[in-house]
Short mmCIF file of C-alpha atoms and ligand atoms in Angstrom, two decimals:
data_model
loop_
_atom_site.label_atom_id
_atom_site.label_comp_id
_atom_site.label_asym_id
_atom_site.label_seq_id
_atom_site.Cartn_x
_atom_site.Cartn_y
_atom_site.Cartn_z
CA UNK I 1 50.14 68.32 26.38
CA UNK I 2 46.78 69.96 25.24
CA UNK I 3 45.50 66.72 22.68
CA UNK I 4 44.88 68.70 18.82
CA UNK I 5 43.87 64.91 17.39
CA UNK I 6 42.64 61.76 19.07
CA UNK I 7 42.69 58.34 16.80
CA UNK I 8 40.37 55.71 18.24
CA UNK I 9 41.49 51.78 17.72
CA UNK I 10 45.35 50.79 16.77
CA UNK I 11 44.80 48.68 14.32
CA UNK I 12 46.73 48.74 10.78
CA UNK I 13 44.43 51.88 9.65
CA UNK I 14 44.29 53.53 12.89
CA UNK I 15 48.53 53.72 13.63
CA UNK I 16 49.02 54.40 9.43
CA UNK I 17 46.35 57.48 10.58
CA UNK I 18 47.74 58.61 13.81
CA UNK I 19 51.67 58.00 12.00
CA UNK I 20 50.99 60.48 8.92
CA UNK I 21 48.23 63.14 11.40
CA UNK I 22 51.86 62.99 13.75
CA UNK I 23 53.93 64.33 10.72
CA UNK I 24 52.56 67.64 10.98
CA UNK I 25 51.10 67.74 14.35
CA UNK I 26 51.82 68.01 18.22
CA UNK I 27 49.11 66.37 20.38
CA UNK I 28 48.24 63.24 18.68
CA UNK I 29 47.02 60.31 20.63
CA UNK I 30 45.51 57.01 19.36
CA UNK I 31 44.11 54.91 21.97
CA UNK I 32 43.61 51.41 22.26
CA UNK I 33 40.91 49.28 24.24
CA UNK I 34 43.50 46.26 24.13
CA UNK I 35 47.21 45.43 26.06
CA UNK I 36 48.47 46.31 22.79
CA UNK I 37 48.24 47.31 19.03
CA UNK I 38 46.98 45.35 16.49
CA UNK I 39 44.71 42.17 18.38
CA UNK I 40 42.12 42.40 16.07
CA UNK I 41 40.96 42.39 12.47
CA UNK I 42 44.59 43.65 11.71
CA UNK I 43 46.30 40.09 12.67
CA UNK I 44 43.27 38.68 11.62
CA UNK I 45 44.02 38.48 7.86
CA UNK I 46 45.11 37.12 4.53
CA UNK I 47 48.51 39.17 4.90
CA UNK I 48 47.39 40.01 1.03
CA UNK I 49 48.73 43.03 -1.08
CA UNK I 50 45.28 43.79 -3.15
CA UNK I 51 46.18 45.07 -6.56
CA UNK I 52 42.46 46.55 -6.54
CA UNK I 53 41.35 43.83 -8.88
CA UNK I 54 37.74 43.82 -8.31
CA UNK I 55 36.46 47.08 -6.63
CA UNK I 56 33.52 48.88 -8.10
CA UNK I 57 35.22 51.76 -10.28
CA UNK I 58 35.83 55.30 -8.40
CA UNK I 59 34.66 53.50 -5.61
CA UNK I 60 37.05 53.73 -2.31
CA UNK I 61 37.74 51.04 -2.01
CA UNK I 62 39.62 50.50 -5.80
CA UNK I 63 40.87 53.85 -5.29
CA UNK I 64 42.40 53.61 -2.21
CA UNK I 65 43.60 49.77 -2.61
CA UNK I 66 45.96 50.98 -6.18
CA UNK I 67 46.78 53.74 -4.60
CA UNK I 68 47.62 52.01 -1.05
CA UNK I 69 49.26 48.97 -3.54
CA UNK I 70 51.68 51.59 -4.80
CA UNK I 71 52.38 53.38 -1.29
CA UNK I 72 52.50 49.74 0.38
CA UNK I 73 56.31 48.33 -2.20
CA UNK I 74 57.99 51.08 -1.30
CA UNK I 75 57.57 51.09 2.05
CA UNK I 76 58.06 47.65 3.35
CA UNK I 77 61.71 48.32 0.70
CA UNK I 78 62.67 51.43 2.72
CA UNK I 79 61.31 50.07 6.33
CA UNK I 80 62.54 46.14 6.06
CA UNK I 81 59.24 45.06 6.23
CA UNK I 82 59.07 41.15 5.07
CA UNK I 83 57.07 41.27 2.26
CA UNK I 84 56.91 39.07 -1.53
CA UNK I 85 55.66 40.32 -4.62
CA UNK I 86 54.58 36.68 -5.41
CA UNK I 87 51.55 37.14 -7.93
CA UNK I 88 48.26 36.04 -8.10
CA UNK I 89 45.95 33.62 -10.17
CA UNK I 90 42.30 33.99 -10.46
CA UNK I 91 41.55 30.46 -12.08
CA UNK I 92 38.96 29.42 -14.27
CA UNK I 93 37.37 25.72 -13.21
CA UNK I 94 34.92 25.81 -16.04
CA UNK I 95 34.91 26.94 -19.39
CA UNK I 96 31.39 29.57 -18.34
CA UNK I 97 34.36 31.08 -15.63
CA UNK I 98 36.56 32.22 -18.60
CA UNK I 99 34.46 35.65 -19.68
CA UNK I 100 34.48 36.07 -15.72
CA UNK I 101 37.81 36.27 -16.20
CA UNK I 102 37.38 38.71 -18.79
CA UNK I 103 35.32 41.42 -17.14
CA UNK I 104 37.64 41.10 -13.40
CA UNK I 105 40.52 42.05 -16.45
CA UNK I 106 38.77 45.10 -17.64
CA UNK I 107 37.03 46.04 -14.39
CA UNK I 108 40.86 45.83 -12.51
CA UNK I 109 42.11 48.10 -15.87
CA UNK I 110 39.26 50.56 -15.66
CA UNK I 111 40.59 50.60 -11.80
CA UNK I 112 44.27 51.52 -12.85
CA UNK I 113 45.34 47.42 -12.19
CA UNK I 114 45.97 47.27 -15.60
CA UNK I 115 48.94 44.88 -15.50
CA UNK I 116 46.97 41.68 -15.44
CA UNK I 117 47.27 39.41 -18.22
CA UNK I 118 45.18 36.29 -19.24
CA UNK I 119 47.07 33.11 -19.75
CA UNK I 120 45.98 29.10 -20.78
CA UNK I 121 45.37 26.23 -19.21
CA UNK I 122 48.87 25.90 -20.09
CA UNK I 123 50.22 28.55 -19.13
CA UNK I 124 48.76 28.14 -15.20
CA UNK I 125 50.60 24.74 -15.68
CA UNK I 126 53.87 25.82 -16.33
CA UNK I 127 53.25 28.17 -13.39
CA UNK I 128 51.23 26.48 -11.15
CA UNK I 129 51.85 22.65 -11.54
CA UNK I 130 49.43 21.88 -8.90
CA UNK I 131 46.92 23.95 -9.80
CA UNK I 132 44.48 23.06 -12.91
CA UNK I 133 42.48 25.38 -14.56
CA UNK I 134 41.05 25.94 -17.97
CA UNK I 135 42.66 29.33 -18.08
CA UNK I 136 43.81 32.04 -15.41
CA UNK I 137 44.12 35.84 -14.84
CA UNK I 138 47.45 36.41 -13.89
CA UNK I 139 48.05 39.93 -11.24
CA UNK I 140 51.67 40.58 -11.01
CA UNK I 141 51.31 43.14 -8.78
CA UNK I 142 49.26 40.93 -6.01
CA UNK I 143 51.75 40.12 -2.76
CA UNK I 144 51.87 39.02 0.33
CA UNK I 145 53.19 41.20 3.37
CA UNK I 146 54.17 40.97 7.65
CA UNK I 147 51.40 42.96 8.82
CA UNK I 148 52.54 42.83 12.19
CA UNK I 149 55.41 44.74 11.24
CA UNK I 150 54.05 46.93 9.32
CA UNK I 151 52.09 47.80 12.23
CA UNK I 152 55.39 47.83 14.34
CA UNK I 153 56.65 50.28 11.64
CA UNK I 154 53.83 52.70 11.95
CA UNK I 155 53.61 52.52 15.76
CA UNK I 156 57.57 53.22 16.01
CA UNK I 157 56.87 56.14 13.22
CA UNK I 158 53.35 57.32 15.57
CA UNK I 159 56.01 57.61 18.81
CA UNK I 160 59.18 58.79 16.61
CA UNK I 161 56.59 62.09 15.88
CA UNK I 162 56.60 62.86 19.29
CA UNK I 163 52.35 61.40 19.00
CA UNK I 164 51.17 58.81 22.05
CA UNK I 165 49.49 55.26 21.69
CA UNK I 166 47.57 54.56 25.31
CA UNK I 167 47.08 51.10 25.32
CA UNK I 168 43.86 49.31 27.86
CA UNK I 169 41.86 52.46 27.39
CA UNK I 170 38.61 51.86 25.77
CA UNK I 171 37.01 54.93 24.27
CA UNK I 172 33.01 55.11 25.93
CA UNK I 173 31.13 58.31 24.30
CA UNK I 174 32.70 61.30 22.68
CA UNK I 175 30.58 63.88 22.72
CA UNK I 176 30.38 67.72 21.54
CA UNK I 177 31.16 70.73 23.54
CA UNK I 178 30.06 73.99 23.19
CA UNK I 179 33.07 75.72 21.44
CA UNK I 180 33.13 72.77 19.39
CA UNK I 181 35.59 70.86 20.55
CA UNK I 182 34.31 67.16 21.53
CA UNK I 183 35.63 65.73 25.03
CA UNK I 184 36.35 61.75 24.47
CA UNK I 185 35.30 59.86 27.86
CA UNK I 186 37.34 56.94 28.91
CA UNK I 187 37.60 54.09 30.60
CA UNK I 188 40.24 51.81 31.82
CA UNK I 189 40.15 47.83 33.20
CA UNK I 190 40.18 48.47 36.61
CA UNK I 191 36.71 50.27 36.56
CA UNK I 192 37.81 53.84 36.43
CA UNK I 193 37.11 56.26 33.93
CA UNK I 194 38.35 60.24 32.66
CA UNK I 195 38.19 62.05 30.04
CA UNK I 196 39.83 65.01 27.85
CA UNK I 197 39.03 67.53 24.96
CA UNK I 198 40.32 66.98 21.59
CA UNK I 199 40.38 69.70 18.47
CA UNK I 200 39.68 66.40 15.77
CA UNK I 201 38.11 62.28 16.18
CA UNK I 202 39.22 59.84 14.02
CA UNK I 203 37.01 56.88 14.46
CA UNK I 204 39.22 53.61 13.69
CA UNK I 205 37.08 51.25 16.08
CA UNK I 206 37.20 48.56 13.37
CA UNK I 207 34.73 46.47 14.76
CA UNK I 208 32.91 48.23 16.78
CA UNK I 209 33.57 51.67 14.79
CA UNK I 210 29.60 52.17 13.95
CA UNK I 211 28.51 51.40 17.91
CA UNK I 212 31.63 54.56 18.46
CA UNK I 213 29.66 56.51 15.64
CA UNK I 214 26.45 55.86 17.75
CA UNK I 215 28.04 57.67 21.12
CA UNK I 216 28.74 60.53 19.09
CA UNK I 217 24.90 60.76 18.42
CA UNK I 218 24.71 59.50 15.26
CA UNK I 219 21.88 57.94 14.24
CA UNK I 220 23.54 54.46 13.24
CA UNK I 221 20.45 53.11 10.78
CA UNK I 222 19.57 56.06 9.13
CA UNK I 223 23.14 57.00 8.53
CA UNK I 224 23.49 53.49 6.59
CA UNK I 225 26.54 53.02 9.57
CA UNK I 226 25.31 49.76 11.39
CA UNK I 227 28.50 46.81 11.00
CA UNK I 228 27.38 43.33 10.34
CA UNK I 229 29.41 40.93 11.46
CA UNK I 230 30.60 37.70 8.97
CA UNK I 231 33.48 35.42 9.96
CA UNK I 232 35.40 33.94 8.03
CA UNK I 233 37.62 30.27 8.51
CA UNK I 234 40.95 29.34 7.37
CA UNK I 235 42.39 25.78 7.14
CA UNK I 236 45.69 25.29 6.36
CA UNK I 237 46.67 23.19 3.93
CA UNK I 238 49.91 20.16 4.72
CA UNK I 239 51.52 20.31 1.72
CA UNK I 240 55.61 20.94 1.22
CA UNK I 241 57.05 24.33 1.02
CA UNK I 242 57.49 25.56 -2.81
CA UNK I 243 53.57 23.72 -3.49
CA UNK I 244 52.35 27.08 -4.82
CA UNK I 245 54.43 29.99 -6.06
CA UNK I 246 51.51 32.34 -5.88
CA UNK I 247 48.50 33.27 -4.57
CA UNK I 248 45.51 30.57 -6.22
CA UNK I 249 41.98 31.73 -6.22
CA UNK I 250 38.81 30.87 -7.87
CA UNK I 251 36.73 33.43 -9.66
CA UNK I 252 34.43 35.44 -6.89
CA UNK I 253 31.42 35.12 -5.62
CA UNK I 254 28.14 36.31 -6.67
CA UNK I 255 28.18 39.82 -4.73
CA UNK I 256 31.58 39.87 -3.52
CA UNK I 257 30.81 38.57 -0.02
CA UNK I 258 33.60 37.53 0.64
CA UNK I 259 36.44 35.61 -2.75
CA UNK I 260 36.04 32.18 -2.49
CA UNK I 261 37.52 30.00 -0.71
CA UNK I 262 41.34 30.66 -2.41
CA UNK I 263 44.99 29.10 -1.54
CA UNK I 264 46.89 31.73 0.11
CA UNK I 265 51.18 31.49 0.41
CA UNK I 266 52.67 33.35 3.58
CA UNK I 267 55.84 34.30 3.87
CA UNK I 268 57.05 30.90 5.67
CA UNK I 269 56.26 29.09 2.16
CA UNK I 270 52.95 27.76 3.82
CA UNK I 271 49.46 27.22 2.48
CA UNK I 272 46.87 28.80 3.65
CA UNK I 273 42.74 27.71 2.87
CA UNK I 274 40.20 30.31 3.19
CA UNK I 275 38.65 32.67 4.81
CA UNK I 276 34.93 31.31 3.80
CA UNK I 277 32.44 34.15 4.76
CA UNK I 278 29.45 33.52 7.49
CA UNK I 279 27.25 35.98 8.26
CA UNK I 280 27.09 35.90 11.92
CA UNK I 281 23.41 37.60 13.22
CA UNK I 282 24.40 37.88 16.44
CA UNK I 283 27.57 39.90 16.02
CA UNK I 284 29.38 38.29 18.83
CA UNK I 285 33.08 37.78 17.73
CA UNK I 286 33.22 34.28 17.13
CA UNK I 287 37.12 33.38 16.39
CA UNK I 288 36.76 29.63 16.84
CA UNK I 289 37.07 27.40 13.75
CA UNK I 290 34.19 25.50 12.57
CA UNK I 291 35.49 22.62 12.11
CA UNK I 292 32.55 21.33 9.71
CA UNK I 293 33.75 23.95 7.59
CA UNK I 294 36.62 21.11 6.54
CA UNK I 295 34.61 19.40 3.79
CA UNK I 296 33.25 22.67 2.32
CA UNK I 297 36.61 23.69 1.82
CA UNK I 298 38.34 20.79 0.42
CA UNK I 299 34.95 20.50 -2.35
CA UNK I 300 36.14 24.38 -2.91
CA UNK I 301 40.07 23.96 -3.29
CA UNK I 302 40.12 21.11 -4.64
CA UNK I 303 38.67 22.08 -7.88
CA UNK I 304 41.94 23.82 -8.89
CA UNK I 305 44.30 22.53 -6.39
CA UNK I 306 43.09 18.38 -7.60
CA UNK I 307 45.62 16.38 -5.51
CA UNK I 308 44.42 17.57 -2.59
CA UNK I 309 43.06 14.83 0.47
CA UNK I 310 40.62 16.34 2.95
CA UNK I 311 43.68 14.57 5.93
CA UNK I 312 45.16 17.47 4.79
CA UNK I 313 43.07 20.35 5.80
CA UNK I 314 43.85 21.91 10.01
CA UNK I 315 41.85 24.48 11.03
CA UNK I 316 44.21 27.60 11.10
CA UNK I 317 42.36 30.64 12.10
CA UNK I 318 39.39 33.48 12.01
CA UNK I 319 38.90 36.82 11.35
CA UNK I 320 35.90 38.60 10.91
CA UNK I 321 34.97 41.42 8.67
CA UNK I 322 33.22 44.75 9.36
CA UNK I 323 30.72 44.66 6.60
CA UNK I 324 28.38 47.12 6.23
CA UNK I 325 26.11 44.68 4.43
CA UNK I 326 23.42 41.98 5.76
CA UNK I 327 23.46 38.95 3.15
CA UNK I 328 21.46 40.03 -0.36
CA UNK I 329 22.97 43.35 -0.18
CA UNK I 330 24.73 44.90 -2.08
CA UNK I 331 28.24 45.42 -2.28
CA UNK I 332 28.80 48.11 0.16
CA UNK I 333 32.45 50.34 -0.64
CA UNK I 334 34.28 52.25 2.18
CA UNK I 335 32.49 54.73 4.66
CA UNK I 336 35.23 58.20 5.35
CA UNK I 337 33.64 60.78 6.27
CA UNK I 338 34.26 63.58 7.63
CA UNK I 339 31.11 64.81 9.69
CA UNK I 340 30.43 68.91 9.42
CA UNK I 341 27.13 67.67 7.66
CA UNK I 342 26.22 65.90 10.55
CA UNK I 343 26.60 69.17 13.00
CA UNK I 344 29.90 67.45 13.90
CA UNK I 345 33.13 69.31 12.18
CA UNK I 346 36.55 67.33 13.62
CA UNK I 347 35.02 64.07 13.52
CA UNK I 348 36.22 61.58 11.02
CA UNK I 349 34.35 57.87 10.91
CA UNK I 350 36.07 55.06 9.12
CA UNK I 351 33.33 52.20 8.68
CA UNK I 352 33.33 49.49 7.29
CA UNK I 353 37.04 48.82 6.61
CA UNK I 354 37.25 45.35 5.25
CA UNK I 355 39.45 43.94 2.78
CA UNK I 356 41.55 45.59 1.18
CA UNK I 357 42.05 47.72 4.40
CA UNK I 358 45.13 46.82 5.01
CA UNK I 359 46.27 47.49 1.67
CA UNK I 360 44.61 50.30 1.47
CA UNK I 361 45.67 51.99 4.85
CA UNK I 362 48.69 54.01 3.65
CA UNK I 363 46.35 55.80 1.41
CA UNK I 364 43.60 55.91 4.25
CA UNK I 365 45.94 57.79 6.22
CA UNK I 366 46.84 60.06 3.52
CA UNK I 367 43.13 60.24 2.67
CA UNK I 368 42.22 61.11 6.41
CA UNK I 369 45.12 63.11 6.69
CA UNK I 370 43.87 65.41 3.63
CA UNK I 371 40.18 65.64 4.79
CA UNK I 372 41.76 66.82 8.14
CA UNK I 373 43.98 69.87 6.49
CA UNK I 374 40.74 71.10 4.56
CA UNK I 375 38.78 71.77 8.02
CA UNK I 376 42.05 73.21 9.45
C1 LIG Z 401 39.31 37.34 6.97
C2 LIG Z 401 39.62 38.56 6.71
C3 LIG Z 401 40.74 38.27 5.93
C4 LIG Z 401 41.17 39.53 5.49
N1 LIG Z 401 41.98 39.83 4.35
C5 LIG Z 401 43.05 41.19 3.99
C6 LIG Z 401 44.18 41.10 2.80
O1 LIG Z 401 44.25 39.42 2.53
N2 LIG Z 401 44.86 41.98 2.50
C7 LIG Z 401 43.83 43.34 3.19
O2 LIG Z 401 44.57 44.09 2.22
N3 LIG Z 401 42.77 43.20 3.85
C8 LIG Z 401 41.97 42.27 4.22
N4 LIG Z 401 41.47 42.09 5.07
C9 LIG Z 401 41.13 43.30 5.63
C10 LIG Z 401 42.31 43.65 6.96
O3 LIG Z 401 42.25 43.54 8.02
C11 LIG Z 401 41.06 44.93 7.62
O4 LIG Z 401 40.59 46.01 6.63
C12 LIG Z 401 42.07 45.80 8.62
O5 LIG Z 401 42.75 44.62 9.34
C13 LIG Z 401 41.19 46.75 9.32
O6 LIG Z 401 42.36 47.55 10.48
P1 LIG Z 401 41.10 48.76 11.05
O7 LIG Z 401 42.36 49.12 12.15
O8 LIG Z 401 40.55 49.30 10.87
O9 LIG Z 401 40.70 47.65 12.23
P2 LIG Z 401 40.65 46.49 13.57
O10 LIG Z 401 42.18 46.20 13.21
O11 LIG Z 401 39.78 45.42 13.53
O12 LIG Z 401 41.59 47.39 14.53
C14 LIG Z 401 40.67 48.38 15.50
C15 LIG Z 401 40.70 48.78 16.42
O13 LIG Z 401 40.28 49.35 17.56
C16 LIG Z 401 39.87 48.99 19.01
N5 LIG Z 401 38.84 49.63 19.48
C17 LIG Z 401 37.65 49.19 18.46
N6 LIG Z 401 36.89 49.75 20.08
C18 LIG Z 401 37.29 50.67 21.02
C19 LIG Z 401 36.83 51.00 22.06
N7 LIG Z 401 35.62 51.59 21.97
N8 LIG Z 401 37.91 52.11 22.81
C20 LIG Z 401 39.13 51.87 21.87
N9 LIG Z 401 39.46 50.93 21.23
C21 LIG Z 401 38.67 50.81 20.58
C22 LIG Z 401 40.41 47.48 18.92
O14 LIG Z 401 40.27 47.05 19.68
C23 LIG Z 401 41.20 47.21 17.48
O15 LIG Z 401 42.16 46.86 17.72
C24 LIG Z 401 40.58 40.90 5.62
C25 LIG Z 401 40.27 40.71 6.81
C26 LIG Z 401 39.13 39.43 7.20
C27 LIG Z 401 38.51 39.48 8.29
#
């Protein structure tokens, strides 16, 4: 089979891209180093369908999140993917935070998320009896989704369209050929190596996407593609089912490194706290929950959940954000770049696809397909 497009990485983004590309093309391949799809960041996140509230106006994060939100609900309904449009409350726990809520509402409106509503302390109590706040901002279009079922849906589309997903296959290098195509070098777990030629290569390698870009001959530092790992711990909260009806977030941290320790519910009505945001200078994917974080989680969460006790917090899981920013840097947008300007036409790099990458995944796929169609 002649390979037209090779997608590197079968997380939610790579799967969505491969599903989209294979709708109208033959010879699409998706390569994954793990035994199956979605074993990294795509299965270690809050599973929130974001509304597009916080991101800078006109950024890819804002545009693709709002678009992804609008695409995901119908996709969930037609594909029987478990989800719930439960809504989210951003809460002010001190009077000076109320102005921040108004700023957030305005930013969301600029992004096209125009259904947010300010609510009073009394209304917060009515909506969420276990939450204490001076005011809140209600986002009705925020929801939750079973991310594994979403990935399964994309994987099924990949298969139905005749594209192939190849697990246990690590891309070690991508080399430009004289005819303008690319030789993709791969390695297997037994040490065997192989290579093949592809017209298009789409790098959706998540935490490794900068290294994969480097293997194409791109100067990762000069281009601002270097990734930094930020760990997010989660603790489960041992509370009765129905303790919260919707997601509850504090006002976000400065510089949006994270959204602050928030309370999410899952489709089984369990409550999780997190994630926090810890920079990992060594860049080791450390998936062990830091038990010492329990105290700071408790202190952060009890500001809006005053009745909880520290014994109700239990270590749950860790996810690692592939961020383009280091501590102290300004917020960075997603990079989704067709690399003709670097002398690499036919390469599309996706770097720094942190949150809201799950929500944005169908919109990212359409964006990448448009980049490719424009170059065909
Ligand atoms: C703590 C946390 C919470 C989050 N919460 C949310 C949320 O609630 N809502 C939301 O919208 N987003 C959220 N996100 C973001 C979202 O999870 C990610 O944006 C999304 O999962 C990224 O998907 P991906 O396919 O790009 O990456 P990944 O899921 O990391 O997939 C990349 C794949 O590439 C493979 N790979 C890497 N290198 C190679 C190679 N050389 N060869 C072959 N394969 C390779 C990996 O094995 C992996 O399977 C969160 C992220 C984190 C970390």
